[in-house]
Coordinates of C-alpha atoms in Angstrom, one line a residue:
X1 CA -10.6 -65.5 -79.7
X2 CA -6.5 -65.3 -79.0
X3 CA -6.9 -61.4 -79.6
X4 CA -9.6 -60.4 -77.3
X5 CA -8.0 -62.4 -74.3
X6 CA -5.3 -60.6 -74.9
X7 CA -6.7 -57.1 -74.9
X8 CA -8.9 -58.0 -71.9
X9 CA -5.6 -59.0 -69.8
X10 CA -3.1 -57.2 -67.9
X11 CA 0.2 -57.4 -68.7
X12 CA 3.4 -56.9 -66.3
X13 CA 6.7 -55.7 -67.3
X14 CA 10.4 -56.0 -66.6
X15 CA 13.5 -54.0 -67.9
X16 CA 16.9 -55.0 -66.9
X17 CA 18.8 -51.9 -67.7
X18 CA 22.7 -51.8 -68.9
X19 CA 24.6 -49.4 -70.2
X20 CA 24.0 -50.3 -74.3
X21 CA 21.0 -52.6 -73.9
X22 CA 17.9 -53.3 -72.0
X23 CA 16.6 -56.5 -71.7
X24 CA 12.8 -56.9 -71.6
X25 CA 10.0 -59.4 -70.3
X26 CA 6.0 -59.1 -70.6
X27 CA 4.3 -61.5 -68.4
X28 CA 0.1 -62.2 -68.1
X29 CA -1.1 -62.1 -64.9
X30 CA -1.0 -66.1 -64.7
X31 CA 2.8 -65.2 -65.2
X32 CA 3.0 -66.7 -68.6
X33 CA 6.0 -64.6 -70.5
X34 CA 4.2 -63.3 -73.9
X35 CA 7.4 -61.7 -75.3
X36 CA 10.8 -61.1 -74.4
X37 CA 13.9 -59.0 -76.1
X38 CA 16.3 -56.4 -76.2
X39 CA 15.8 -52.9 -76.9
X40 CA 18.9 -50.0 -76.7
X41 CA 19.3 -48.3 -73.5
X42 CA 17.1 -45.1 -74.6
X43 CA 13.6 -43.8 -73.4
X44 CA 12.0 -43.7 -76.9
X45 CA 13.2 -47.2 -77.6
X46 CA 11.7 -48.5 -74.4
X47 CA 8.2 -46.6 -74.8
X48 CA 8.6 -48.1 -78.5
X49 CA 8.8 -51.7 -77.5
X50 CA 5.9 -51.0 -74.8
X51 CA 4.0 -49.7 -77.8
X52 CA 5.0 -52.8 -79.7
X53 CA 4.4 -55.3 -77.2
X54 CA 1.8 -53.8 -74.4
X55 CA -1.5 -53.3 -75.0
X56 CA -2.5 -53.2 -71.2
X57 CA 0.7 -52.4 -69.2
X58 CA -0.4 -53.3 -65.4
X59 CA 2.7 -52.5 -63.6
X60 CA 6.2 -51.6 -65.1
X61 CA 9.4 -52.2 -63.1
X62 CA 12.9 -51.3 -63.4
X63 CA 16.0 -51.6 -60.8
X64 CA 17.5 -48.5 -59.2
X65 CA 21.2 -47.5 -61.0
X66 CA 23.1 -44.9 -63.1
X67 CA 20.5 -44.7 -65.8
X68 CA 17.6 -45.8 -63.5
X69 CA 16.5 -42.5 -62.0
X70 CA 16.8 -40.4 -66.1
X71 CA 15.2 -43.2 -67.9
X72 CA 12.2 -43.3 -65.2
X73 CA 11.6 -39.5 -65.2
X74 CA 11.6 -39.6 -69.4
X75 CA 9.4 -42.4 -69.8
X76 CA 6.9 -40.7 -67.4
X77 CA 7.2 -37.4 -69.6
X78 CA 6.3 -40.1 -72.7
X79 CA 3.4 -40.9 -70.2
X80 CA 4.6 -44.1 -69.2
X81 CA 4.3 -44.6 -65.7
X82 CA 7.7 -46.7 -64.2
X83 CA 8.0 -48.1 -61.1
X84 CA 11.9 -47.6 -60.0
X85 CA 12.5 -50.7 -57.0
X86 CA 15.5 -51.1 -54.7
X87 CA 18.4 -52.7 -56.3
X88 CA 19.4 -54.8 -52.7
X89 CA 15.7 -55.9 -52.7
X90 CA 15.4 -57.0 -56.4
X91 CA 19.3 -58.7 -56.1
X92 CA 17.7 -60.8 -53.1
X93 CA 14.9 -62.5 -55.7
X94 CA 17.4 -62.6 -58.3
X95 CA 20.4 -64.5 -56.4
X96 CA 18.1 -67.4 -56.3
X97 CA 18.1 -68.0 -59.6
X98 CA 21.0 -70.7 -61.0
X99 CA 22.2 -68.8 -63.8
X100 CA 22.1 -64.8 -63.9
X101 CA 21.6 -63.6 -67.5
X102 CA 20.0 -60.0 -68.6
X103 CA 17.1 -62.1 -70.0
X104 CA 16.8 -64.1 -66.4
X105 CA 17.2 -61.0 -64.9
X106 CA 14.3 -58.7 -66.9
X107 CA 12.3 -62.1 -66.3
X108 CA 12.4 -61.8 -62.7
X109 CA 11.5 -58.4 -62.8
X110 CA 8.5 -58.4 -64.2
X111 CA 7.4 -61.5 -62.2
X112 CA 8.1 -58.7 -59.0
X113 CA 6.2 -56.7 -61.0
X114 CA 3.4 -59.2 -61.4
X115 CA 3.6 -60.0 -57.5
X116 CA 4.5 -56.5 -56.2
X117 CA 7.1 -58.0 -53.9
X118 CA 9.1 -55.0 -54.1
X119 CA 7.8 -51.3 -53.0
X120 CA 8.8 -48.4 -55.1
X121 CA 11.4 -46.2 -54.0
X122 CA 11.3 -42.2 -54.9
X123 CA 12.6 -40.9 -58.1
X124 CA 14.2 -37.8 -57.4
X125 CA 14.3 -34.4 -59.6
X126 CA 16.1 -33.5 -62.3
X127 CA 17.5 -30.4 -59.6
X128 CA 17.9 -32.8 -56.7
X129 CA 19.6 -34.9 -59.2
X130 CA 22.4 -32.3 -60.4
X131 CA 22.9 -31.1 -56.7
X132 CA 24.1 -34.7 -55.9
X133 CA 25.9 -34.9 -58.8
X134 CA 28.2 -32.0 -57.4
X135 CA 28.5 -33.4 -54.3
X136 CA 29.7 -36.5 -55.6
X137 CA 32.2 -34.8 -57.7
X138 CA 33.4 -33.0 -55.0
X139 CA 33.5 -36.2 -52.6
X140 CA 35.9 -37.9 -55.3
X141 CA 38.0 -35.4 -55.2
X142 CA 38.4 -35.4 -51.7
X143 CA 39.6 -38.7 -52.0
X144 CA 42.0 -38.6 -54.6
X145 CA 43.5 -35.9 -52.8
X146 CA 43.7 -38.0 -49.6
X147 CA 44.9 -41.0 -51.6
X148 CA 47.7 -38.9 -53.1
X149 CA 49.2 -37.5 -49.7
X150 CA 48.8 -41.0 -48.3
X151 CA 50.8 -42.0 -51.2
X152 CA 53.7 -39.2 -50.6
X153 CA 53.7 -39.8 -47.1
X154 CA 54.2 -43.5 -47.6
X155 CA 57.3 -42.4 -50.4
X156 CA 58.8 -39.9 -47.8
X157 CA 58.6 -42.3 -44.7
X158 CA 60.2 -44.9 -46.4
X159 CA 63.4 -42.5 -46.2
X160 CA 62.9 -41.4 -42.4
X161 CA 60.8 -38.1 -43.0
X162 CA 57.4 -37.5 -41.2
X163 CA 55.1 -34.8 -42.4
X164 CA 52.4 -33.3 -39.9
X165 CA 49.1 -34.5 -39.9
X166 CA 46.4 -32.4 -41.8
X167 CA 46.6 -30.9 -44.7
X168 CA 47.7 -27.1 -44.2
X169 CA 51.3 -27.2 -43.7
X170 CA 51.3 -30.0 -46.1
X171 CA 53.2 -29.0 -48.9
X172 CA 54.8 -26.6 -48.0
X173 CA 56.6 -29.4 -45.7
X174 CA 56.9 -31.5 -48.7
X175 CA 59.0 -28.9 -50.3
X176 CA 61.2 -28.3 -47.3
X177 CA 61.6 -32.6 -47.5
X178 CA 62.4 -31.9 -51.7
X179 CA 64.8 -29.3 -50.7
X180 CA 66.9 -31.7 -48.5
X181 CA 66.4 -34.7 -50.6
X182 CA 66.5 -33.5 -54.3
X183 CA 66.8 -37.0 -55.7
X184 CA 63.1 -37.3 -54.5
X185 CA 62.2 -34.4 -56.5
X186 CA 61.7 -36.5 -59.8
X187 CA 59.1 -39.3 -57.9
X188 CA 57.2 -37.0 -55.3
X189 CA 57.1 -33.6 -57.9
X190 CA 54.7 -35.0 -60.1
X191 CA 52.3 -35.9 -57.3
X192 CA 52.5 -32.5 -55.4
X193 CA 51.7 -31.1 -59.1
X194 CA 48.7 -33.6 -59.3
X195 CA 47.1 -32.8 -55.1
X196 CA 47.8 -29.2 -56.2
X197 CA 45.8 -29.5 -59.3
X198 CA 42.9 -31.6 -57.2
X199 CA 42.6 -29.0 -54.8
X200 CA 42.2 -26.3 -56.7
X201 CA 39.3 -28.2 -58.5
X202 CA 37.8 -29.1 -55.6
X203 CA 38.5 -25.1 -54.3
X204 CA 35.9 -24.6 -57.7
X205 CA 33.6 -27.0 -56.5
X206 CA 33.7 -25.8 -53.0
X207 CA 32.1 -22.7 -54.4
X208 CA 29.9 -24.2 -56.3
X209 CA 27.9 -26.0 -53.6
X210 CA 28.3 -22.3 -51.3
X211 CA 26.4 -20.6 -54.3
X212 CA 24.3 -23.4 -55.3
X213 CA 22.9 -23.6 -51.3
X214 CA 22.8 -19.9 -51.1
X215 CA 20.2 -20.0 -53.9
X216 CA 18.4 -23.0 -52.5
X217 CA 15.7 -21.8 -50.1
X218 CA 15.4 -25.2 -48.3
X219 CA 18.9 -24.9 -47.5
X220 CA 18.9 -21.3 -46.5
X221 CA 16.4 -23.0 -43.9
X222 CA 18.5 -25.6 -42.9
X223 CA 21.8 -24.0 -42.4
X224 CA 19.7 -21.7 -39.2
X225 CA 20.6 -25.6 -37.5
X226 CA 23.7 -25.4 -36.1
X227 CA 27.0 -27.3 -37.3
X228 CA 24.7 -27.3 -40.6
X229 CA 26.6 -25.9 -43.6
X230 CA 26.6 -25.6 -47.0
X231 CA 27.5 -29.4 -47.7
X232 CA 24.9 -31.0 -45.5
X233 CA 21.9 -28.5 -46.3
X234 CA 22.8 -29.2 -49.5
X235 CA 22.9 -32.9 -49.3
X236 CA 20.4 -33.2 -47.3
X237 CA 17.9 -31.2 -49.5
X238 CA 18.9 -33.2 -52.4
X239 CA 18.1 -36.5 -50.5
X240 CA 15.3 -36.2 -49.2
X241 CA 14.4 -33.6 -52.1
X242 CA 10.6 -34.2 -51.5
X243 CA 9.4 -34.0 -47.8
X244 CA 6.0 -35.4 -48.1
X245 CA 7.0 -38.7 -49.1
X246 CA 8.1 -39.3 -45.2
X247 CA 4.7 -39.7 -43.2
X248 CA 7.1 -39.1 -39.8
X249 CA 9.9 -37.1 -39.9
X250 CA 11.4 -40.1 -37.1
X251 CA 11.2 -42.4 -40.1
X252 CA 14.3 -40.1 -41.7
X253 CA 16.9 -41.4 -39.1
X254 CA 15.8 -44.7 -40.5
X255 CA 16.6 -43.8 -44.1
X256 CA 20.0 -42.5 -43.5
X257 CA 20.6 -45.7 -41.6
X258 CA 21.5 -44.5 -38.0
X259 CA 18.9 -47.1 -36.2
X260 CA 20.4 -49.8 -34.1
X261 CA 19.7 -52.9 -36.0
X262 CA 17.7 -55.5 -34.7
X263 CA 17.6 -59.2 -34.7
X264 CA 15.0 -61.3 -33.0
X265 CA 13.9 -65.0 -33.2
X266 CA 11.9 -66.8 -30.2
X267 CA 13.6 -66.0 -27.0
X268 CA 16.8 -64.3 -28.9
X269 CA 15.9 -60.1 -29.4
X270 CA 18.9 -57.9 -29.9
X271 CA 20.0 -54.4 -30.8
X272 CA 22.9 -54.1 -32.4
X273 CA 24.6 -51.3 -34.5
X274 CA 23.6 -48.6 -36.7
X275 CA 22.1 -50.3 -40.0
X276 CA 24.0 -47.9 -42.5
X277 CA 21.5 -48.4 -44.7
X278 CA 20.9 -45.3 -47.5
X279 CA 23.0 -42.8 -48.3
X280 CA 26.6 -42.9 -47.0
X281 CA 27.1 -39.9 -47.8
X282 CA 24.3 -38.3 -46.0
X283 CA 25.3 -40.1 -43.1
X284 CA 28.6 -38.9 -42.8
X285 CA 27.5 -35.5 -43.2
X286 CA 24.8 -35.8 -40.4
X287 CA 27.5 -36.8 -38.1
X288 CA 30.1 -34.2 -38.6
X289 CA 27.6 -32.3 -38.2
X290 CA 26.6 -33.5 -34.9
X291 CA 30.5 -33.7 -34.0
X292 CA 30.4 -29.8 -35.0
X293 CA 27.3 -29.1 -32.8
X294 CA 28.5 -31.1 -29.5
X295 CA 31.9 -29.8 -29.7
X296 CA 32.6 -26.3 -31.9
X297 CA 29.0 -24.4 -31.6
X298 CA 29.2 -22.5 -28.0
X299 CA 25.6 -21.9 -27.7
X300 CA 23.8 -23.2 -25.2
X301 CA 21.0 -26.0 -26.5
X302 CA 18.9 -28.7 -25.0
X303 CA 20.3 -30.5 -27.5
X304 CA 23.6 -30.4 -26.4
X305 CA 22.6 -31.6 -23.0
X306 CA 20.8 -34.5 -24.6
X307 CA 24.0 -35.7 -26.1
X308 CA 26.2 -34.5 -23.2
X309 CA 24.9 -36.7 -21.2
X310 CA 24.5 -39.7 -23.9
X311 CA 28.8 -39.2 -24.1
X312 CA 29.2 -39.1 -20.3
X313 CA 27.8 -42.2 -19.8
X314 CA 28.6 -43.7 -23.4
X315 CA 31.0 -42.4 -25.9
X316 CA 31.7 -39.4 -28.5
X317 CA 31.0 -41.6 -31.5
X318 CA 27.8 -42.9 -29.7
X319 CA 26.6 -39.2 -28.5
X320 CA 27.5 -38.1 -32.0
X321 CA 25.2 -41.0 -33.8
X322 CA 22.4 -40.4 -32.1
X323 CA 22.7 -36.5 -32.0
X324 CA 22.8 -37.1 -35.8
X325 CA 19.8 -39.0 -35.8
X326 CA 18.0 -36.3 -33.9
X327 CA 19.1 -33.9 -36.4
X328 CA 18.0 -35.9 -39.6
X329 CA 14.5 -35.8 -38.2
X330 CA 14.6 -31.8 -37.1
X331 CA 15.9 -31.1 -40.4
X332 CA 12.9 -32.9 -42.4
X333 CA 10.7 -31.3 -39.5
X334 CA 12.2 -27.9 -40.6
X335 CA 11.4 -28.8 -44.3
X336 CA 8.0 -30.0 -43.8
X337 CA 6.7 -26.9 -41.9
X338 CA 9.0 -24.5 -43.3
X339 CA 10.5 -23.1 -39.9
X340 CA 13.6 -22.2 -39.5
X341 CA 15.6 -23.6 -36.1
X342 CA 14.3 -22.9 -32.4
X343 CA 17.1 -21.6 -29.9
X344 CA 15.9 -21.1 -26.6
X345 CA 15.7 -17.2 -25.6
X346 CA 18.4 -17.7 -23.5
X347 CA 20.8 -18.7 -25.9
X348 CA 19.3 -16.0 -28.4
X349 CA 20.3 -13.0 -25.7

């Protein structure tokens, strides 16, 4: 009798992913646990103990994280099919709990995957995948190289020398400062070695994002924008690597986070700031491109009167946010139909 109500039911399950070991719950639908463990962080190990354990598998959730988007995409080549949730949505069930434990944690999860509390977010490619994986390589090392000429700047003010702001006078400025003050040589050498060394990595990786977009057609289509290189094609391609999965191109400003936020109760109903929900990265890159587009590109646009006017009677930092909202949902418009930027004809003569 125990058997056949247990083939006949559904069965729900959660995995708490870390970086050795998973932990595992399968619920009923009444949201009784049937069995719970820990399997090694590896797709054949987790279709294993679904094999094991699952006779019915309803629903199958796992949080976003480093191993979340590659164990997703190998478990559905198993033909397993994993939903991936929001890691800030699944953090707000599981803060509730009194004591957070793997086991607590892969219990909750499958009672959001019993409830559906939680929508599924995307799982991107395995291409859209590597692409940000070189951007975020090349991010790092743009901040180690601006953490180490903070650092020499702070070592050379402390002895009354200021160097010029930017970074292409840089060392050869250091070395005049070395020259003058050779007892400096033996802290501030080593550190000019190391910046040297990170820029001409990030030099390498500079390339590899030129020739990686240059055989991307999506962002051969996106760089006809204007103030749209490389990076942000790039970036932008890789984000939102699947246009269809937006039913309104609008609903991309949304997803970078550049909406005012809003907060309304009874008679209280604000608008405050930008959300900065999403990617940060994307979001940076949408506004220095819209800081390129208002202020570098001479072409005449009616987007550039848009935002014009938004600074004349606001700010550049406003003018810029919202110009970089309007190009987040151009730029999925571009993808979804596959044309390439409109100038007007007078700005083409």
């Amino acid at each position: 009798m125990g058997s056949i109500r247990r083939v006949t039911m559904s069965e729900y399950v959660g995995f708490d992913v870390s970086k050795e070991e998973t932990s595992f719950c399968v619920k009923d639908r009444d949201g009784k646990v049937l069995v719970r463990g820990k399997v090694a962080t590896d797709p054949v190990a987790l279709f294993e103990t679904l094999k094991e354990h699952c006779v019915y598998p309803e629903r199958i959730v796992m949080e976003t994280g480093t191993w979340g988007h590659w164990l997703v995409r190998e478990l559905r080549c198993l033909g397993v099919d994993v939903d991936l949730i929001d890691a800030r949505q699944a953090h707000a069930v599981m803060k509730l709990q009194h004591n957070k434990t793997d086991a607590n944690d892969a219990d909750l999860l499958a009672e959001i995957a019993r409830t559906g509390f939680c929508r599924p977010v995307a799982v991107k490619s395995e291409a859209a995948q590597m692409d940000r994986t070189v951007l975020k390589a090349r991010q790092h090392l743009i901040r180690q190289r601006r953490d180490t000429e903070n650092a020499i700047r702070g070592l050379l003010g402390a002895f009354g020398h200021r160097l010029p702001k930017g970074v292409s006078k840089f060392e050869g400025r250091v070395q005049f400062v070395l020259e003058v003050c050779p007892a400096l040589s033996g802290v501030v050498g080593p550190l000019l070695k190391a910046r040297a060394a990170v820029t001409r990595c990030l030099e390498a990786l500079d390339g590899e994002v030129r020739e990686r977009a240059a055989h991307s057609p999506a962002c051969r289509l996106l760089m006809t924008a204007p103030g749209v290189g490389p990076v942000t094609a790039l970036a932008f391609a890789s984000t939102i690597d699947d246009p269809a999965r937006f039913g309104k191109s609008r609903s991309v400003g949304a997803y970078a986070g550049l909406t005012a936020r809003r907060n309304q109760s009874g008679e209280m109903d604000w608008s405050g700031r930008i959300s900065k929900h999403g990617d940060t990265m994307l979001r940076s890159l949408l506004f220095e491109a819209a800081s390129s587009l208002l202020t570098v590109v001479r072409k005449a646009h009616p987007l550039k009167d848009w935002a014009r006017r938004i600074r004349k009677r606001s700010s550049h930092k406003k003018a810029c946010v919202a110009l970089a909202r309007k190009l987040a949902v151009i730029l999925h418009k571009m993808l979804a139909s596959g044309e390439a930027f409109r100038w007007p004809e007078a700005a083409q003569a």
